[in-house]
Amino acid sequence: MFEPSAKPIGLDLAQTAKIIRRALDDAMIAGGGSLPVWSVLISVKSQQFGHQRQLAESVGIQGATLTHHLNAMEADGLLTRRRDPANRRKHLVELTPSGETLFLRLRETAIAFDRQLRAGIGQDELELARSMFARLRANVSGENAETRESAEAGL
């Protein structure tokens, strides 16, 4: 139950996410990249999102913002873009050898950051946190407990 004097969970979560995001970006900068660069590199490396539109969606940014990042990364020799022969309106994005090298370096940075973030937290606590995050996402997307229960009951 919500107590008027209690800090709202949404505010607490937003502030925590902001602090962690800033710390992760700082770690990525120290590793020679940035959080947006890492997000693009890992999405391209996974090869799930070869087209720019899909890539923007996977990174969670608008197409124009992605284009800005891709232009800079292409100018830095980290990736290439070329027209899709099957659909000339789409661009395929691929890592260059320099992009692969930066990906590997930032992957190590991400692993070290994750270790730091998990310090003192047991596996059971992590699973509970993941479950809670999923529930919070469902709640804000309109999938509250009553909606889930009705769906499970076939109503």
PDB file of N, CA and C in Angstrom, residues 1-83:
ATOM      1  N   MET A   1       0.837  -1.180   0.000  1.00  0.00           N
ATOM      2  CA  MET A   1       0.000   0.000   0.000  1.00  0.00           C
ATOM      3  C   MET A   1       0.881   1.242   0.000  1.00  0.00           C
ATOM      4  N   PHE A   2       0.483   2.242  -0.717  1.00  0.00           N
ATOM      5  CA  PHE A   2       1.250   3.483  -0.828  1.00  0.00           C
ATOM      6  C   PHE A   2       1.029   4.348   0.391  1.00  0.00           C
ATOM      7  N   GLU A   3       2.135   4.724   1.012  1.00  0.00           N
ATOM      8  CA  GLU A   3       2.093   5.644   2.145  1.00  0.00           C
ATOM      9  C   GLU A   3       2.461   7.026   1.622  1.00  0.00           C
ATOM     10  N   PRO A   4       1.655   8.074   1.935  1.00  0.00           N
ATOM     11  CA  PRO A   4       1.949   9.415   1.432  1.00  0.00           C
ATOM     12  C   PRO A   4       3.363   9.898   1.749  1.00  0.00           C
ATOM     13  N   SER A   5       3.928   9.441   2.871  1.00  0.00           N
ATOM     14  CA  SER A   5       5.269   9.884   3.240  1.00  0.00           C
ATOM     15  C   SER A   5       6.358   9.050   2.557  1.00  0.00           C
ATOM     16  N   ALA A   6       5.976   7.930   1.940  1.00  0.00           N
ATOM     17  CA  ALA A   6       6.951   7.062   1.286  1.00  0.00           C
ATOM     18  C   ALA A   6       7.318   7.625  -0.090  1.00  0.00           C
ATOM     19  N   LYS A   7       8.550   7.407  -0.478  1.00  0.00           N
ATOM     20  CA  LYS A   7       9.015   7.833  -1.792  1.00  0.00           C
ATOM     21  C   LYS A   7       8.342   6.938  -2.841  1.00  0.00           C
ATOM     22  N   PRO A   8       7.720   7.517  -3.852  1.00  0.00           N
ATOM     23  CA  PRO A   8       7.070   6.694  -4.884  1.00  0.00           C
ATOM     24  C   PRO A   8       8.087   5.786  -5.585  1.00  0.00           C
ATOM     25  N   ILE A   9       7.719   4.547  -5.799  1.00  0.00           N
ATOM     26  CA  ILE A   9       8.619   3.567  -6.396  1.00  0.00           C
ATOM     27  C   ILE A   9       9.078   4.017  -7.791  1.00  0.00           C
ATOM     28  N   GLY A  10       8.197   4.660  -8.537  1.00  0.00           N
ATOM     29  CA  GLY A  10       8.576   5.127  -9.876  1.00  0.00           C
ATOM     30  C   GLY A  10       9.686   6.161  -9.822  1.00  0.00           C
ATOM     31  N   LEU A  11       9.598   7.070  -8.862  1.00  0.00           N
ATOM     32  CA  LEU A  11      10.641   8.091  -8.706  1.00  0.00           C
ATOM     33  C   LEU A  11      11.950   7.445  -8.270  1.00  0.00           C
ATOM     34  N   ASP A  12      11.879   6.532  -7.316  1.00  0.00           N
ATOM     35  CA  ASP A  12      13.068   5.837  -6.839  1.00  0.00           C
ATOM     36  C   ASP A  12      13.729   5.066  -7.983  1.00  0.00           C
ATOM     37  N   LEU A  13      12.924   4.352  -8.759  1.00  0.00           N
ATOM     38  CA  LEU A  13      13.442   3.579  -9.882  1.00  0.00           C
ATOM     39  C   LEU A  13      14.054   4.487 -10.946  1.00  0.00           C
ATOM     40  N   ALA A  14      13.387   5.597 -11.265  1.00  0.00           N
ATOM     41  CA  ALA A  14      13.902   6.528 -12.268  1.00  0.00           C
ATOM     42  C   ALA A  14      15.230   7.131 -11.833  1.00  0.00           C
ATOM     43  N   GLN A  15      15.334   7.509 -10.550  1.00  0.00           N
ATOM     44  CA  GLN A  15      16.585   8.081 -10.053  1.00  0.00           C
ATOM     45  C   GLN A  15      17.703   7.043 -10.052  1.00  0.00           C
ATOM     46  N   THR A  16      17.385   5.822  -9.664  1.00  0.00           N
ATOM     47  CA  THR A  16      18.374   4.747  -9.660  1.00  0.00           C
ATOM     48  C   THR A  16      18.845   4.458 -11.083  1.00  0.00           C
ATOM     49  N   ALA A  17      17.906   4.375 -12.007  1.00  0.00           N
ATOM     50  CA  ALA A  17      18.259   4.108 -13.407  1.00  0.00           C
ATOM     51  C   ALA A  17      19.151   5.206 -13.967  1.00  0.00           C
ATOM     52  N   LYS A  18      18.876   6.442 -13.616  1.00  0.00           N
ATOM     53  CA  LYS A  18      19.677   7.569 -14.102  1.00  0.00           C
ATOM     54  C   LYS A  18      21.107   7.476 -13.578  1.00  0.00           C
ATOM     55  N   ILE A  19      21.266   7.149 -12.313  1.00  0.00           N
ATOM     56  CA  ILE A  19      22.594   7.026 -11.711  1.00  0.00           C
ATOM     57  C   ILE A  19      23.362   5.875 -12.361  1.00  0.00           C
ATOM     58  N   ILE A  20      22.701   4.740 -12.532  1.00  0.00           N
ATOM     59  CA  ILE A  20      23.368   3.576 -13.126  1.00  0.00           C
ATOM     60  C   ILE A  20      23.709   3.842 -14.589  1.00  0.00           C
ATOM     61  N   ARG A  21      22.801   4.464 -15.321  1.00  0.00           N
ATOM     62  CA  ARG A  21      23.063   4.784 -16.727  1.00  0.00           C
ATOM     63  C   ARG A  21      24.264   5.715 -16.854  1.00  0.00           C
ATOM     64  N   ARG A  22      24.324   6.719 -15.995  1.00  0.00           N
ATOM     65  CA  ARG A  22      25.451   7.663 -16.026  1.00  0.00           C
ATOM     66  C   ARG A  22      26.755   6.932 -15.714  1.00  0.00           C
ATOM     67  N   ALA A  23      26.741   6.049 -14.716  1.00  0.00           N
ATOM     68  CA  ALA A  23      27.946   5.294 -14.350  1.00  0.00           C
ATOM     69  C   ALA A  23      28.372   4.357 -15.488  1.00  0.00           C
ATOM     70  N   LEU A  24      27.404   3.726 -16.146  1.00  0.00           N
ATOM     71  CA  LEU A  24      27.728   2.846 -17.270  1.00  0.00           C
ATOM     72  C   LEU A  24      28.299   3.650 -18.433  1.00  0.00           C
ATOM     73  N   ASP A  25      27.732   4.803 -18.706  1.00  0.00           N
ATOM     74  CA  ASP A  25      28.267   5.648 -19.782  1.00  0.00           C
ATOM     75  C   ASP A  25      29.687   6.092 -19.441  1.00  0.00           C
ATOM     76  N   ASP A  26      29.926   6.475 -18.189  1.00  0.00           N
ATOM     77  CA  ASP A  26      31.277   6.858 -17.774  1.00  0.00           C
ATOM     78  C   ASP A  26      32.259   5.707 -17.975  1.00  0.00           C
ATOM     79  N   ALA A  27      31.837   4.494 -17.622  1.00  0.00           N
ATOM     80  CA  ALA A  27      32.696   3.318 -17.813  1.00  0.00           C
ATOM     81  C   ALA A  27      32.977   3.091 -19.296  1.00  0.00           C
ATOM     82  N   MET A  28      31.944   3.245 -20.132  1.00  0.00           N
ATOM     83  CA  MET A  28      32.124   3.059 -21.574  1.00  0.00           C
ATOM     84  C   MET A  28      33.042   4.132 -22.161  1.00  0.00           C
ATOM     85  N   ILE A  29      32.928   5.355 -21.677  1.00  0.00           N
ATOM     86  CA  ILE A  29      33.812   6.438 -22.132  1.00  0.00           C
ATOM     87  C   ILE A  29      35.250   6.115 -21.745  1.00  0.00           C
ATOM     88  N   ALA A  30      35.448   5.636 -20.518  1.00  0.00           N
ATOM     89  CA  ALA A  30      36.788   5.251 -20.084  1.00  0.00           C
ATOM     90  C   ALA A  30      37.336   4.102 -20.932  1.00  0.00           C
ATOM     91  N   GLY A  31      36.445   3.261 -21.459  1.00  0.00           N
ATOM     92  CA  GLY A  31      36.836   2.140 -22.313  1.00  0.00           C
ATOM     93  C   GLY A  31      37.030   2.523 -23.771  1.00  0.00           C
ATOM     94  N   GLY A  32      36.799   3.793 -24.093  1.00  0.00           N
ATOM     95  CA  GLY A  32      37.029   4.254 -25.461  1.00  0.00           C
ATOM     96  C   GLY A  32      35.780   4.388 -26.302  1.00  0.00           C
ATOM     97  N   GLY A  33      34.621   4.289 -25.691  1.00  0.00           N
ATOM     98  CA  GLY A  33      33.365   4.414 -26.437  1.00  0.00           C
ATOM     99  C   GLY A  33      32.384   5.297 -25.696  1.00  0.00           C
ATOM    100  N   SER A  34      31.142   4.895 -25.700  1.00  0.00           N
ATOM    101  CA  SER A  34      30.068   5.560 -24.968  1.00  0.00           C
ATOM    102  C   SER A  34      28.917   4.567 -24.913  1.00  0.00           C
ATOM    103  N   LEU A  35      27.928   4.863 -24.104  1.00  0.00           N
ATOM    104  CA  LEU A  35      26.775   3.973 -24.019  1.00  0.00           C
ATOM    105  C   LEU A  35      26.050   3.867 -25.362  1.00  0.00           C
ATOM    106  N   PRO A  36      25.799   4.983 -26.077  1.00  0.00           N
ATOM    107  CA  PRO A  36      25.156   4.839 -27.390  1.00  0.00           C
ATOM    108  C   PRO A  36      26.001   4.024 -28.379  1.00  0.00           C
ATOM    109  N   VAL A  37      27.306   4.229 -28.366  1.00  0.00           N
ATOM    110  CA  VAL A  37      28.186   3.458 -29.260  1.00  0.00           C
ATOM    111  C   VAL A  37      28.114   1.981 -28.893  1.00  0.00           C
ATOM    112  N   TRP A  38      28.178   1.664 -27.604  1.00  0.00           N
ATOM    113  CA  TRP A  38      28.080   0.273 -27.158  1.00  0.00           C
ATOM    114  C   TRP A  38      26.741  -0.337 -27.584  1.00  0.00           C
ATOM    115  N   SER A  39      25.661   0.416 -27.412  1.00  0.00           N
ATOM    116  CA  SER A  39      24.340  -0.086 -27.790  1.00  0.00           C
ATOM    117  C   SER A  39      24.280  -0.425 -29.271  1.00  0.00           C
ATOM    118  N   VAL A  40      24.859   0.429 -30.106  1.00  0.00           N
ATOM    119  CA  VAL A  40      24.877   0.165 -31.549  1.00  0.00           C
ATOM    120  C   VAL A  40      25.771  -1.032 -31.853  1.00  0.00           C
ATOM    121  N   LEU A  41      26.963  -1.045 -31.272  1.00  0.00           N
ATOM    122  CA  LEU A  41      27.900  -2.148 -31.537  1.00  0.00           C
ATOM    123  C   LEU A  41      27.303  -3.500 -31.168  1.00  0.00           C
ATOM    124  N   ILE A  42      26.706  -3.591 -29.998  1.00  0.00           N
ATOM    125  CA  ILE A  42      26.178  -4.892 -29.558  1.00  0.00           C
ATOM    126  C   ILE A  42      24.974  -5.304 -30.412  1.00  0.00           C
ATOM    127  N   SER A  43      24.173  -4.338 -30.840  1.00  0.00           N
ATOM    128  CA  SER A  43      23.027  -4.664 -31.687  1.00  0.00           C
ATOM    129  C   SER A  43      23.480  -5.116 -33.073  1.00  0.00           C
ATOM    130  N   VAL A  44      24.474  -4.449 -33.629  1.00  0.00           N
ATOM    131  CA  VAL A  44      24.993  -4.854 -34.946  1.00  0.00           C
ATOM    132  C   VAL A  44      25.691  -6.200 -34.827  1.00  0.00           C
ATOM    133  N   LYS A  45      26.479  -6.374 -33.776  1.00  0.00           N
ATOM    134  CA  LYS A  45      27.216  -7.622 -33.573  1.00  0.00           C
ATOM    135  C   LYS A  45      26.271  -8.804 -33.431  1.00  0.00           C
ATOM    136  N   SER A  46      25.130  -8.610 -32.802  1.00  0.00           N
ATOM    137  CA  SER A  46      24.174  -9.706 -32.623  1.00  0.00           C
ATOM    138  C   SER A  46      23.559 -10.129 -33.953  1.00  0.00           C
ATOM    139  N   GLN A  47      23.688  -9.296 -34.963  1.00  0.00           N
ATOM    140  CA  GLN A  47      23.193  -9.528 -36.321  1.00  0.00           C
ATOM    141  C   GLN A  47      21.696  -9.785 -36.375  1.00  0.00           C
ATOM    142  N   GLN A  48      21.003  -9.361 -35.352  1.00  0.00           N
ATOM    143  CA  GLN A  48      19.546  -9.478 -35.373  1.00  0.00           C
ATOM    144  C   GLN A  48      18.928  -8.292 -36.103  1.00  0.00           C
ATOM    145  N   PHE A  49      19.682  -7.204 -36.197  1.00  0.00           N
ATOM    146  CA  PHE A  49      19.121  -5.966 -36.704  1.00  0.00           C
ATOM    147  C   PHE A  49      20.048  -5.382 -37.770  1.00  0.00           C
ATOM    148  N   GLY A  50      19.994  -5.918 -38.964  1.00  0.00           N
ATOM    149  CA  GLY A  50      20.865  -5.461 -40.024  1.00  0.00           C
ATOM    150  C   GLY A  50      20.441  -4.158 -40.661  1.00  0.00           C
ATOM    151  N   HIS A  51      19.148  -3.845 -40.643  1.00  0.00           N
ATOM    152  CA  HIS A  51      18.660  -2.615 -41.250  1.00  0.00           C
ATOM    153  C   HIS A  51      18.596  -1.505 -40.219  1.00  0.00           C
ATOM    154  N   GLN A  52      18.797  -0.271 -40.667  1.00  0.00           N
ATOM    155  CA  GLN A  52      18.836   0.870 -39.763  1.00  0.00           C
ATOM    156  C   GLN A  52      17.566   1.020 -38.954  1.00  0.00           C
ATOM    157  N   ARG A  53      16.407   0.814 -39.553  1.00  0.00           N
ATOM    158  CA  ARG A  53      15.142   0.985 -38.815  1.00  0.00           C
ATOM    159  C   ARG A  53      15.061  -0.019 -37.669  1.00  0.00           C
ATOM    160  N   GLN A  54      15.384  -1.271 -37.956  1.00  0.00           N
ATOM    161  CA  GLN A  54      15.371  -2.297 -36.915  1.00  0.00           C
ATOM    162  C   GLN A  54      16.406  -1.989 -35.842  1.00  0.00           C
ATOM    163  N   LEU A  55      17.544  -1.496 -36.268  1.00  0.00           N
ATOM    164  CA  LEU A  55      18.608  -1.136 -35.339  1.00  0.00           C
ATOM    165  C   LEU A  55      18.155  -0.026 -34.397  1.00  0.00           C
ATOM    166  N   ALA A  56      17.503   0.996 -34.928  1.00  0.00           N
ATOM    167  CA  ALA A  56      17.001   2.099 -34.091  1.00  0.00           C
ATOM    168  C   ALA A  56      16.030   1.574 -33.045  1.00  0.00           C
ATOM    169  N   GLU A  57      15.139   0.691 -33.455  1.00  0.00           N
ATOM    170  CA  GLU A  57      14.179   0.123 -32.514  1.00  0.00           C
ATOM    171  C   GLU A  57      14.869  -0.695 -31.432  1.00  0.00           C
ATOM    172  N   SER A  58      15.883  -1.473 -31.816  1.00  0.00           N
ATOM    173  CA  SER A  58      16.569  -2.313 -30.831  1.00  0.00           C
ATOM    174  C   SER A  58      17.368  -1.480 -29.836  1.00  0.00           C
ATOM    175  N   VAL A  59      17.922  -0.367 -30.297  1.00  0.00           N
ATOM    176  CA  VAL A  59      18.695   0.514 -29.422  1.00  0.00           C
ATOM    177  C   VAL A  59      17.763   1.389 -28.590  1.00  0.00           C
ATOM    178  N   GLY A  60      16.541   1.591 -29.084  1.00  0.00           N
ATOM    179  CA  GLY A  60      15.558   2.392 -28.350  1.00  0.00           C
ATOM    180  C   GLY A  60      15.689   3.875 -28.597  1.00  0.00           C
ATOM    181  N   ILE A  61      16.093   4.237 -29.815  1.00  0.00           N
ATOM    182  CA  ILE A  61      16.220   5.641 -30.171  1.00  0.00           C
ATOM    183  C   ILE A  61      15.514   5.915 -31.483  1.00  0.00           C
ATOM    184  N   GLN A  62      15.300   7.189 -31.769  1.00  0.00           N
ATOM    185  CA  GLN A  62      14.663   7.599 -33.012  1.00  0.00           C
ATOM    186  C   GLN A  62      15.642   7.427 -34.171  1.00  0.00           C
ATOM    187  N   GLY A  63      15.100   7.268 -35.366  1.00  0.00           N
ATOM    188  CA  GLY A  63      15.919   7.073 -36.553  1.00  0.00           C
ATOM    189  C   GLY A  63      16.925   8.185 -36.788  1.00  0.00           C
ATOM    190  N   ALA A  64      16.512   9.446 -36.578  1.00  0.00           N
ATOM    191  CA  ALA A  64      17.419  10.573 -36.799  1.00  0.00           C
ATOM    192  C   ALA A  64      18.579  10.542 -35.816  1.00  0.00           C
ATOM    193  N   THR A  65      18.315  10.157 -34.580  1.00  0.00           N
ATOM    194  CA  THR A  65      19.375  10.062 -33.583  1.00  0.00           C
ATOM    195  C   THR A  65      20.330   8.934 -33.940  1.00  0.00           C
ATOM    196  N   LEU A  66      19.781   7.816 -34.394  1.00  0.00           N
ATOM    197  CA  LEU A  66      20.625   6.703 -34.822  1.00  0.00           C
ATOM    198  C   LEU A  66      21.504   7.131 -35.990  1.00  0.00           C
ATOM    199  N   THR A  67      20.931   7.847 -36.950  1.00  0.00           N
ATOM    200  CA  THR A  67      21.701   8.305 -38.105  1.00  0.00           C
ATOM    201  C   THR A  67      22.884   9.143 -37.659  1.00  0.00           C
ATOM    202  N   HIS A  68      22.667  10.018 -36.684  1.00  0.00           N
ATOM    203  CA  HIS A  68      23.749  10.833 -36.132  1.00  0.00           C
ATOM    204  C   HIS A  68      24.861   9.937 -35.587  1.00  0.00           C
ATOM    205  N   HIS A  69      24.499   8.932 -34.785  1.00  0.00           N
ATOM    206  CA  HIS A  69      25.489   8.015 -34.218  1.00  0.00           C
ATOM    207  C   HIS A  69      26.186   7.213 -35.320  1.00  0.00           C
ATOM    208  N   LEU A  70      25.416   6.723 -36.279  1.00  0.00           N
ATOM    209  CA  LEU A  70      26.006   5.926 -37.358  1.00  0.00           C
ATOM    210  C   LEU A  70      26.962   6.755 -38.205  1.00  0.00           C
ATOM    211  N   ASN A  71      26.596   8.000 -38.487  1.00  0.00           N
ATOM    212  CA  ASN A  71      27.492   8.870 -39.258  1.00  0.00           C
ATOM    213  C   ASN A  71      28.829   9.026 -38.541  1.00  0.00           C
ATOM    214  N   ALA A  72      28.781   9.294 -37.232  1.00  0.00           N
ATOM    215  CA  ALA A  72      30.009   9.465 -36.449  1.00  0.00           C
ATOM    216  C   ALA A  72      30.801   8.163 -36.400  1.00  0.00           C
ATOM    217  N   MET A  73      30.124   7.045 -36.189  1.00  0.00           N
ATOM    218  CA  MET A  73      30.812   5.760 -36.097  1.00  0.00           C
ATOM    219  C   MET A  73      31.402   5.352 -37.445  1.00  0.00           C
ATOM    220  N   GLU A  74      30.707   5.679 -38.522  1.00  0.00           N
ATOM    221  CA  GLU A  74      31.236   5.386 -39.860  1.00  0.00           C
ATOM    222  C   GLU A  74      32.465   6.259 -40.130  1.00  0.00           C
ATOM    223  N   ALA A  75      32.393   7.528 -39.758  1.00  0.00           N
ATOM    224  CA  ALA A  75      33.537   8.435 -39.936  1.00  0.00           C
ATOM    225  C   ALA A  75      34.735   7.975 -39.098  1.00  0.00           C
ATOM    226  N   ASP A  76      34.484   7.341 -37.952  1.00  0.00           N
ATOM    227  CA  ASP A  76      35.559   6.822 -37.104  1.00  0.00           C
ATOM    228  C   ASP A  76      36.046   5.447 -37.568  1.00  0.00           C
ATOM    229  N   GLY A  77      35.448   4.923 -38.630  1.00  0.00           N
ATOM    230  CA  GLY A  77      35.883   3.646 -39.179  1.00  0.00           C
ATOM    231  C   GLY A  77      35.412   2.434 -38.403  1.00  0.00           C
ATOM    232  N   LEU A  78      34.318   2.589 -37.623  1.00  0.00           N
ATOM    233  CA  LEU A  78      33.821   1.492 -36.796  1.00  0.00           C
ATOM    234  C   LEU A  78      32.801   0.609 -37.506  1.00  0.00           C
ATOM    235  N   LEU A  79      32.132   1.154 -38.498  1.00  0.00           N
ATOM    236  CA  LEU A  79      31.110   0.392 -39.217  1.00  0.00           C
ATOM    237  C   LEU A  79      30.980   0.906 -40.638  1.00  0.00           C
ATOM    238  N   THR A  80      30.303   0.098 -41.439  1.00  0.00           N
ATOM    239  CA  THR A  80      29.980   0.501 -42.810  1.00  0.00           C
ATOM    240  C   THR A  80      28.479   0.369 -42.999  1.00  0.00           C
ATOM    241  N   ARG A  81      27.978   1.165 -43.914  1.00  0.00           N
ATOM    242  CA  ARG A  81      26.569   1.064 -44.319  1.00  0.00           C
ATOM    243  C   ARG A  81      26.547   0.916 -45.822  1.00  0.00           C
ATOM    244  N   ARG A  82      25.675   0.034 -46.274  1.00  0.00           N
ATOM    245  CA  ARG A  82      25.504  -0.127 -47.724  1.00  0.00           C
ATOM    246  C   ARG A  82      24.046  -0.431 -48.011  1.00  0.00           C
ATOM    247  N   ARG A  83      23.652  -0.153 -49.211  1.00  0.00           N
ATOM    248  CA  ARG A  83      22.267  -0.424 -49.609  1.00  0.00           C
ATOM    249  C   ARG A  83      22.018  -1.930 -49.639  1.00  0.00           C
TER     250      ARG A  83
END
